[in-house]
mmCIF file of C-alpha atoms and ligand atoms in Angstrom:
data_model
loop_
_atom_site.group_PDB
_atom_site.id
_atom_site.type_symbol
_atom_site.label_atom_id
_atom_site.label_comp_id
_atom_site.label_asym_id
_atom_site.label_seq_id
_atom_site.Cartn_x
_atom_site.Cartn_y
_atom_site.Cartn_z
ATOM 1 C CA MET G 177 -0.100 0.050 0.113
ATOM 2 C CA GLY G 178 0.840 3.604 -0.555
ATOM 3 C CA ILE G 179 1.506 6.129 1.384
ATOM 4 C CA GLN G 180 -1.944 7.729 0.539
ATOM 5 C CA LYS G 181 -3.997 4.387 1.093
ATOM 6 C CA ASN G 182 -2.348 3.913 4.704
ATOM 7 C CA ILE G 183 -3.010 8.185 5.581
ATOM 8 C CA GLU G 184 -6.962 7.345 4.631
ATOM 9 C CA GLU G 185 -6.789 4.053 6.997
ATOM 10 C CA ILE G 186 -4.652 5.125 10.080
ATOM 11 C CA VAL G 187 -7.285 8.609 9.956
ATOM 12 C CA LYS G 188 -10.179 6.372 9.758
ATOM 13 C CA GLN G 189 -8.910 4.082 12.721
ATOM 14 C CA ILE G 190 -8.350 7.087 14.800
ATOM 15 C CA ASP G 191 -11.434 8.195 14.346
ATOM 16 C CA THR G 192 -13.027 4.630 15.346
ATOM 17 C CA TYR G 193 -11.241 4.549 18.222
ATOM 18 C CA ALA G 194 -11.741 8.207 19.221
ATOM 19 C CA ARG G 195 -16.153 7.569 19.113
ATOM 20 C CA LYS G 196 -15.435 4.863 21.063
ATOM 21 C CA VAL G 197 -14.752 7.704 23.741
ATOM 22 C CA GLY G 198 -16.671 10.159 22.647
ATOM 23 C CA LYS G 199 -14.501 12.130 20.877
ATOM 24 C CA ASN G 200 -13.805 12.210 17.099
ATOM 25 C CA GLY G 201 -11.282 11.577 14.919
ATOM 26 C CA ARG G 202 -10.653 15.541 14.841
ATOM 27 C CA ASP G 203 -9.616 15.496 18.441
ATOM 28 C CA ILE G 204 -6.338 13.578 17.816
ATOM 29 C CA GLN G 205 -3.606 14.700 16.462
ATOM 30 C CA LEU G 206 -1.599 12.892 14.403
ATOM 31 C CA ILE G 207 1.893 12.938 14.158
ATOM 32 C CA ALA G 208 3.637 11.261 11.184
ATOM 33 C CA VAL G 209 7.171 9.830 12.817
ATOM 34 C CA THR G 210 9.630 10.767 9.427
ATOM 35 C CA LYS G 211 12.660 9.472 10.993
ATOM 36 C CA THR G 212 14.879 7.635 8.501
ATOM 37 C CA ARG G 213 12.291 8.915 5.761
ATOM 38 C CA SER G 214 13.602 11.154 2.911
ATOM 39 C CA PRO G 215 12.096 14.487 2.250
ATOM 40 C CA GLU G 216 10.181 13.274 -0.832
ATOM 41 C CA GLU G 217 8.336 10.624 0.856
ATOM 42 C CA ILE G 218 8.004 13.332 3.964
ATOM 43 C CA LEU G 219 6.641 15.771 1.430
ATOM 44 C CA GLU G 220 4.039 13.348 -0.303
ATOM 45 C CA ALA G 221 2.734 12.888 2.935
ATOM 46 C CA LEU G 222 2.136 16.788 3.705
ATOM 47 C CA SER G 223 0.376 16.416 0.349
ATOM 48 C CA ARG G 224 -2.171 13.506 1.438
ATOM 49 C CA GLY G 225 -3.220 15.734 4.541
ATOM 50 C CA ILE G 226 -0.571 15.418 7.324
ATOM 51 C CA THR G 227 0.138 18.394 9.245
ATOM 52 C CA ASP G 228 2.688 17.679 12.028
ATOM 53 C CA ILE G 229 5.675 15.408 11.935
ATOM 54 C CA GLY G 230 7.735 13.585 14.233
ATOM 55 C CA GLU G 231 11.484 13.226 14.212
ATOM 56 C CA ASN G 232 13.581 11.338 17.346
ATOM 57 C CA LYS G 233 17.165 12.989 16.130
ATOM 58 C CA VAL G 234 17.977 16.849 16.058
ATOM 59 C CA GLN G 235 20.807 15.952 12.922
ATOM 60 C CA GLU G 236 18.099 14.466 10.651
ATOM 61 C CA ILE G 237 15.392 17.812 11.437
ATOM 62 C CA GLN G 238 18.550 19.793 10.731
ATOM 63 C CA ALA G 239 19.344 17.482 7.383
ATOM 64 C CA LYS G 240 15.736 17.687 6.754
ATOM 65 C CA TYR G 241 14.549 21.557 7.591
ATOM 66 C CA ASP G 242 15.259 23.599 4.482
ATOM 67 C CA LYS G 243 14.132 20.693 2.087
ATOM 68 C CA ILE G 244 10.799 20.759 3.868
ATOM 69 C CA ASP G 245 9.861 23.538 1.879
ATOM 70 C CA VAL G 246 5.976 23.756 2.896
ATOM 71 C CA PRO G 247 4.118 24.559 5.721
ATOM 72 C CA VAL G 248 4.418 22.117 8.584
ATOM 73 C CA ARG G 249 4.960 21.333 12.022
ATOM 74 C CA TRP G 250 7.921 19.802 13.627
ATOM 75 C CA HIS G 251 7.451 17.871 16.796
ATOM 76 C CA LEU G 252 10.758 16.439 18.448
ATOM 77 C CA ILE G 253 9.972 12.911 20.274
ATOM 78 C CA GLY G 254 13.172 11.725 20.952
ATOM 79 C CA HIS G 255 15.822 12.256 23.459
ATOM 80 C CA LEU G 256 17.597 15.448 23.699
ATOM 81 C CA GLN G 257 21.603 16.082 24.629
ATOM 82 C CA THR G 258 21.519 19.842 25.964
ATOM 83 C CA ASN G 259 24.291 20.512 23.949
ATOM 84 C CA LYS G 260 21.941 20.484 21.005
ATOM 85 C CA VAL G 261 19.188 22.342 21.906
ATOM 86 C CA LYS G 262 20.725 25.404 20.055
ATOM 87 C CA TYR G 263 19.722 23.728 16.909
ATOM 88 C CA ILE G 264 16.336 22.906 16.824
ATOM 89 C CA ILE G 265 15.133 25.380 19.374
ATOM 90 C CA ASP G 266 13.477 27.878 16.698
ATOM 91 C CA LYS G 267 12.851 24.907 14.098
ATOM 92 C CA VAL G 268 10.046 23.258 16.419
ATOM 93 C CA HIS G 269 6.570 23.251 16.975
ATOM 94 C CA MET G 270 7.296 21.196 20.138
ATOM 95 C CA ILE G 271 9.597 19.450 22.080
ATOM 96 C CA HIS G 272 7.814 16.015 23.554
ATOM 97 C CA SER G 273 11.111 14.672 25.253
ATOM 98 C CA VAL G 274 11.892 16.836 28.564
ATOM 99 C CA ASP G 275 12.777 14.879 31.142
ATOM 100 C CA SER G 276 15.191 16.149 33.667
ATOM 101 C CA ILE G 277 15.498 19.822 35.375
ATOM 102 C CA ARG G 278 18.778 20.150 33.584
ATOM 103 C CA LEU G 279 17.881 19.817 30.003
ATOM 104 C CA ALA G 280 14.801 21.899 30.655
ATOM 105 C CA ARG G 281 17.144 25.002 32.116
ATOM 106 C CA GLU G 282 19.369 24.494 28.807
ATOM 107 C CA ILE G 283 15.712 25.173 26.896
ATOM 108 C CA GLU G 284 15.319 28.489 29.511
ATOM 109 C CA LYS G 285 18.762 29.721 28.451
ATOM 110 C CA ARG G 286 18.575 29.677 24.829
ATOM 111 C CA ALA G 287 15.064 30.500 24.194
ATOM 112 C CA SER G 288 14.776 33.284 26.521
ATOM 113 C CA ALA G 289 18.080 34.426 24.120
ATOM 114 C CA SER G 290 15.768 33.624 21.625
ATOM 115 C CA GLY G 291 12.631 35.610 22.802
ATOM 116 C CA ILE G 292 10.125 33.053 22.649
ATOM 117 C CA VAL G 293 8.522 30.539 24.185
ATOM 118 C CA VAL G 294 9.177 26.653 24.067
ATOM 119 C CA ASN G 295 6.056 24.371 24.254
ATOM 120 C CA ILE G 296 7.107 21.487 25.896
ATOM 121 C CA LEU G 297 6.088 17.963 27.136
ATOM 122 C CA ILE G 298 7.139 15.865 30.024
ATOM 123 C CA GLN G 299 8.309 12.337 29.227
ATOM 124 C CA VAL G 300 6.975 9.633 31.724
ATOM 125 C CA ASN G 301 8.357 6.717 32.139
ATOM 126 C CA ALA G 302 5.667 4.840 33.466
ATOM 127 C CA ALA G 303 7.421 1.015 33.017
ATOM 128 C CA GLY G 304 9.940 1.869 34.686
ATOM 129 C CA GLU G 305 12.270 0.951 31.541
ATOM 130 C CA GLU G 306 16.206 1.022 31.894
ATOM 131 C CA SER G 307 16.603 1.376 28.057
ATOM 132 C CA LYS G 308 14.022 4.385 27.694
ATOM 133 C CA PHE G 309 14.525 8.207 28.902
ATOM 134 C CA GLY G 310 11.987 9.877 31.054
ATOM 135 C CA VAL G 311 11.080 10.257 34.303
ATOM 136 C CA ALA G 312 9.129 7.916 36.855
ATOM 137 C CA PRO G 313 5.625 8.956 37.572
ATOM 138 C CA GLU G 314 6.117 9.571 41.125
ATOM 139 C CA GLN G 315 8.788 13.281 40.057
ATOM 140 C CA VAL G 316 7.159 13.953 37.518
ATOM 141 C CA ARG G 317 5.262 16.863 39.644
ATOM 142 C CA SER G 318 8.183 17.764 41.252
ATOM 143 C CA LEU G 319 9.910 18.469 37.914
ATOM 144 C CA VAL G 320 7.245 20.257 36.948
ATOM 145 C CA ASP G 321 6.910 22.516 40.006
ATOM 146 C CA GLN G 322 11.018 23.438 39.046
ATOM 147 C CA ILE G 323 10.134 24.067 35.598
ATOM 148 C CA LEU G 324 7.140 26.634 36.637
ATOM 149 C CA VAL G 325 9.417 28.131 39.219
ATOM 150 C CA GLU G 326 12.661 28.389 37.301
ATOM 151 C CA CYS G 327 11.482 28.563 33.153
ATOM 152 C CA GLU G 328 9.426 31.704 31.896
ATOM 153 C CA HIS G 329 10.151 30.744 28.792
ATOM 154 C CA ILE G 330 9.129 27.088 28.813
ATOM 155 C CA ARG G 331 5.401 26.381 28.346
ATOM 156 C CA ILE G 332 4.309 23.164 29.653
ATOM 157 C CA LYS G 333 1.252 21.323 27.422
ATOM 158 C CA GLY G 334 1.449 17.850 28.845
ATOM 159 C CA LEU G 335 2.619 14.442 28.862
ATOM 160 C CA MET G 336 4.535 12.240 26.677
ATOM 161 C CA HIS G 337 4.665 8.351 26.957
ATOM 162 C CA ILE G 338 6.313 5.404 25.362
ATOM 163 C CA ALA G 339 5.062 2.069 26.027
ATOM 164 C CA PRO G 340 6.990 -1.050 26.094
ATOM 165 C CA PHE G 341 6.939 -3.298 23.224
ATOM 166 C CA ALA G 342 4.016 -5.791 23.612
ATOM 167 C CA GLU G 343 2.855 -7.811 21.211
ATOM 168 C CA GLU G 344 -0.390 -7.619 22.457
ATOM 169 C CA PRO G 345 -1.498 -3.880 22.916
ATOM 170 C CA GLU G 346 -3.300 -4.921 25.885
ATOM 171 C CA ALA G 347 -0.803 -5.524 27.854
ATOM 172 C CA VAL G 348 -0.048 -1.988 28.130
ATOM 173 C CA ARG G 349 -3.447 -0.467 28.958
ATOM 174 C CA PRO G 350 -2.403 -0.312 32.619
ATOM 175 C CA TYR G 351 0.662 2.526 31.606
ATOM 176 C CA PHE G 352 -1.804 4.895 29.474
ATOM 177 C CA LYS G 353 -4.192 4.228 32.462
ATOM 178 C CA GLU G 354 -1.176 6.010 34.970
ATOM 179 C CA VAL G 355 0.053 8.642 32.736
ATOM 180 C CA LYS G 356 -4.187 9.744 31.976
ATOM 181 C CA LYS G 357 -3.955 9.807 35.575
ATOM 182 C CA LEU G 358 -1.365 11.826 36.555
ATOM 183 C CA TYR G 359 -1.725 14.038 32.868
ATOM 184 C CA ASP G 360 -5.604 15.127 34.775
ATOM 185 C CA GLN G 361 -3.951 15.792 38.313
ATOM 186 C CA LEU G 362 -0.907 18.040 36.686
ATOM 187 C CA ALA G 363 -3.673 19.957 34.301
ATOM 188 C CA GLU G 364 -5.570 21.290 37.273
ATOM 189 C CA ILE G 365 -2.374 23.431 38.201
ATOM 190 C CA ARG G 366 -2.938 26.998 37.102
ATOM 191 C CA HIS G 367 0.076 28.809 36.207
ATOM 192 C CA PRO G 368 1.094 30.857 33.277
ATOM 193 C CA GLY G 369 3.511 28.335 32.637
ATOM 194 C CA LEU G 370 1.255 25.631 32.548
ATOM 195 C CA ASP G 371 -1.024 24.980 29.511
ATOM 196 C CA PHE G 372 -2.395 21.073 29.250
ATOM 197 C CA SER G 373 -3.725 20.148 26.081
ATOM 198 C CA THR G 374 -1.631 17.531 24.831
ATOM 199 C CA LEU G 375 -1.249 13.788 25.753
ATOM 200 C CA SER G 376 0.970 12.442 23.574
ATOM 201 C CA MET G 377 1.233 8.497 23.761
ATOM 202 C CA GLY G 378 0.330 5.597 21.015
ATOM 203 C CA MET G 379 2.325 4.453 17.897
ATOM 204 C CA SER G 380 1.851 2.196 15.364
ATOM 205 C CA ASN G 381 1.039 -1.052 16.980
ATOM 206 C CA ASP G 382 -0.750 0.213 20.124
ATOM 207 C CA PHE G 383 -2.454 3.683 19.341
ATOM 208 C CA GLY G 384 -6.001 2.373 19.684
ATOM 209 C CA VAL G 385 -5.703 1.831 22.912
ATOM 210 C CA ALA G 386 -3.581 4.237 23.929
ATOM 211 C CA ILE G 387 -7.167 6.879 22.300
ATOM 212 C CA GLU G 388 -9.010 4.553 24.440
ATOM 213 C CA GLU G 389 -7.410 5.504 27.472
ATOM 214 C CA GLY G 390 -7.594 9.624 26.341
ATOM 215 C CA ALA G 391 -3.987 10.201 24.212
ATOM 216 C CA ASN G 392 -5.291 13.022 22.160
ATOM 217 C CA ALA G 393 -2.073 12.857 20.077
ATOM 218 C CA VAL G 394 -0.703 9.552 18.562
ATOM 219 C CA ARG G 395 3.020 9.030 16.874
ATOM 220 C CA VAL G 396 2.818 6.752 13.736
ATOM 221 C CA GLY G 397 5.678 6.029 11.511
ATOM 222 C CA THR G 398 5.327 1.957 10.389
ATOM 223 C CA SER G 399 2.051 1.905 9.657
ATOM 224 C CA ILE G 400 2.110 5.209 7.433
ATOM 225 C CA PHE G 401 5.752 4.570 6.157
ATOM 226 C CA GLY G 402 6.295 0.938 6.196
ATOM 227 C CA ALA G 403 9.280 -0.651 8.343
ATOM 228 C CA ARG G 404 12.330 1.639 8.616
ATOM 229 C CA ASP G 405 15.991 0.845 6.986
ATOM 230 C CA TYR G 406 18.003 1.675 9.438
ATOM 231 C CA SER G 407 20.760 0.515 6.549
ATOM 232 C CA LYS G 408 20.321 3.278 4.282
ATOM 233 C CA GLN G 409 20.734 6.029 6.490
HETATM 234 C C1 LIG R 123 9.882 5.894 16.308
HETATM 235 C C2 LIG R 123 8.587 5.815 16.968
HETATM 236 C C3 LIG R 123 7.444 6.246 17.075
HETATM 237 C C4 LIG R 123 6.708 5.698 16.119
HETATM 238 O O1 LIG R 123 6.980 4.195 16.055
HETATM 239 P P1 LIG R 123 6.101 3.700 14.960
HETATM 240 O O2 LIG R 123 6.212 1.818 15.838
HETATM 241 O O3 LIG R 123 6.894 3.227 13.954
HETATM 242 O O4 LIG R 123 4.381 4.227 14.452
HETATM 243 C C5 LIG R 123 6.508 6.799 18.423
HETATM 244 N N1 LIG R 123 7.231 7.074 18.820
HETATM 245 C C6 LIG R 123 8.967 8.024 19.051
HETATM 246 C C7 LIG R 123 9.279 8.396 20.600
HETATM 247 C C8 LIG R 123 9.399 7.459 18.269
HETATM 248 O O5 LIG R 123 11.002 7.374 18.290
#
């Protein structure tokens, strides 16, 4: 199947899952994950209704940025090293992967120097996987509080979660539930630096369960573009 057909299929599925929980497809933001994909493939997706793309490496955003010469919102969804913040700070619509005060301080410093406010999500590691980045659920509140005190040029827009890989997506439902609960608690905070709108969870194999559990942004790569070939990079 081609990119166009795949996108139509995903959009339909998203709508179906959204309706199960009293929403509809328009309430769910589809972020097409374009890591390893060529500018040509990305441009095709953008001509088929995609508006938001996600990359997990700073270098890939830099390499592709000027070649994507149509309106698009870039999302950084992978781990961000502090020394690379400066390269993407004025390019991305949202950073999904903030997981330390050290990184937040660097974002603050660069955003302040550029006179901009940067939208971020806090990455939560609900399953406690050592191989994954992210903050343990019980430490999210203190990181949020610290950012609100120290970082005037950051707006915390929500949470991001990457579930452990599971053959059967039902297996990760409890993690999505836990992150949604945390999201709802934090959304109660009244502070100019916090404006919750985005719960980013769900990928090709588990976005249905994620939407059922309250995700309103899903990050889908393989189901749109096919399997990735890392050897081509
Ligand atoms: C690669 C990636 C995705 C997309 O995964 P697929 O299984 O290809 O849909 C989503 N989120 C993050 C953080 C990723 O790195």
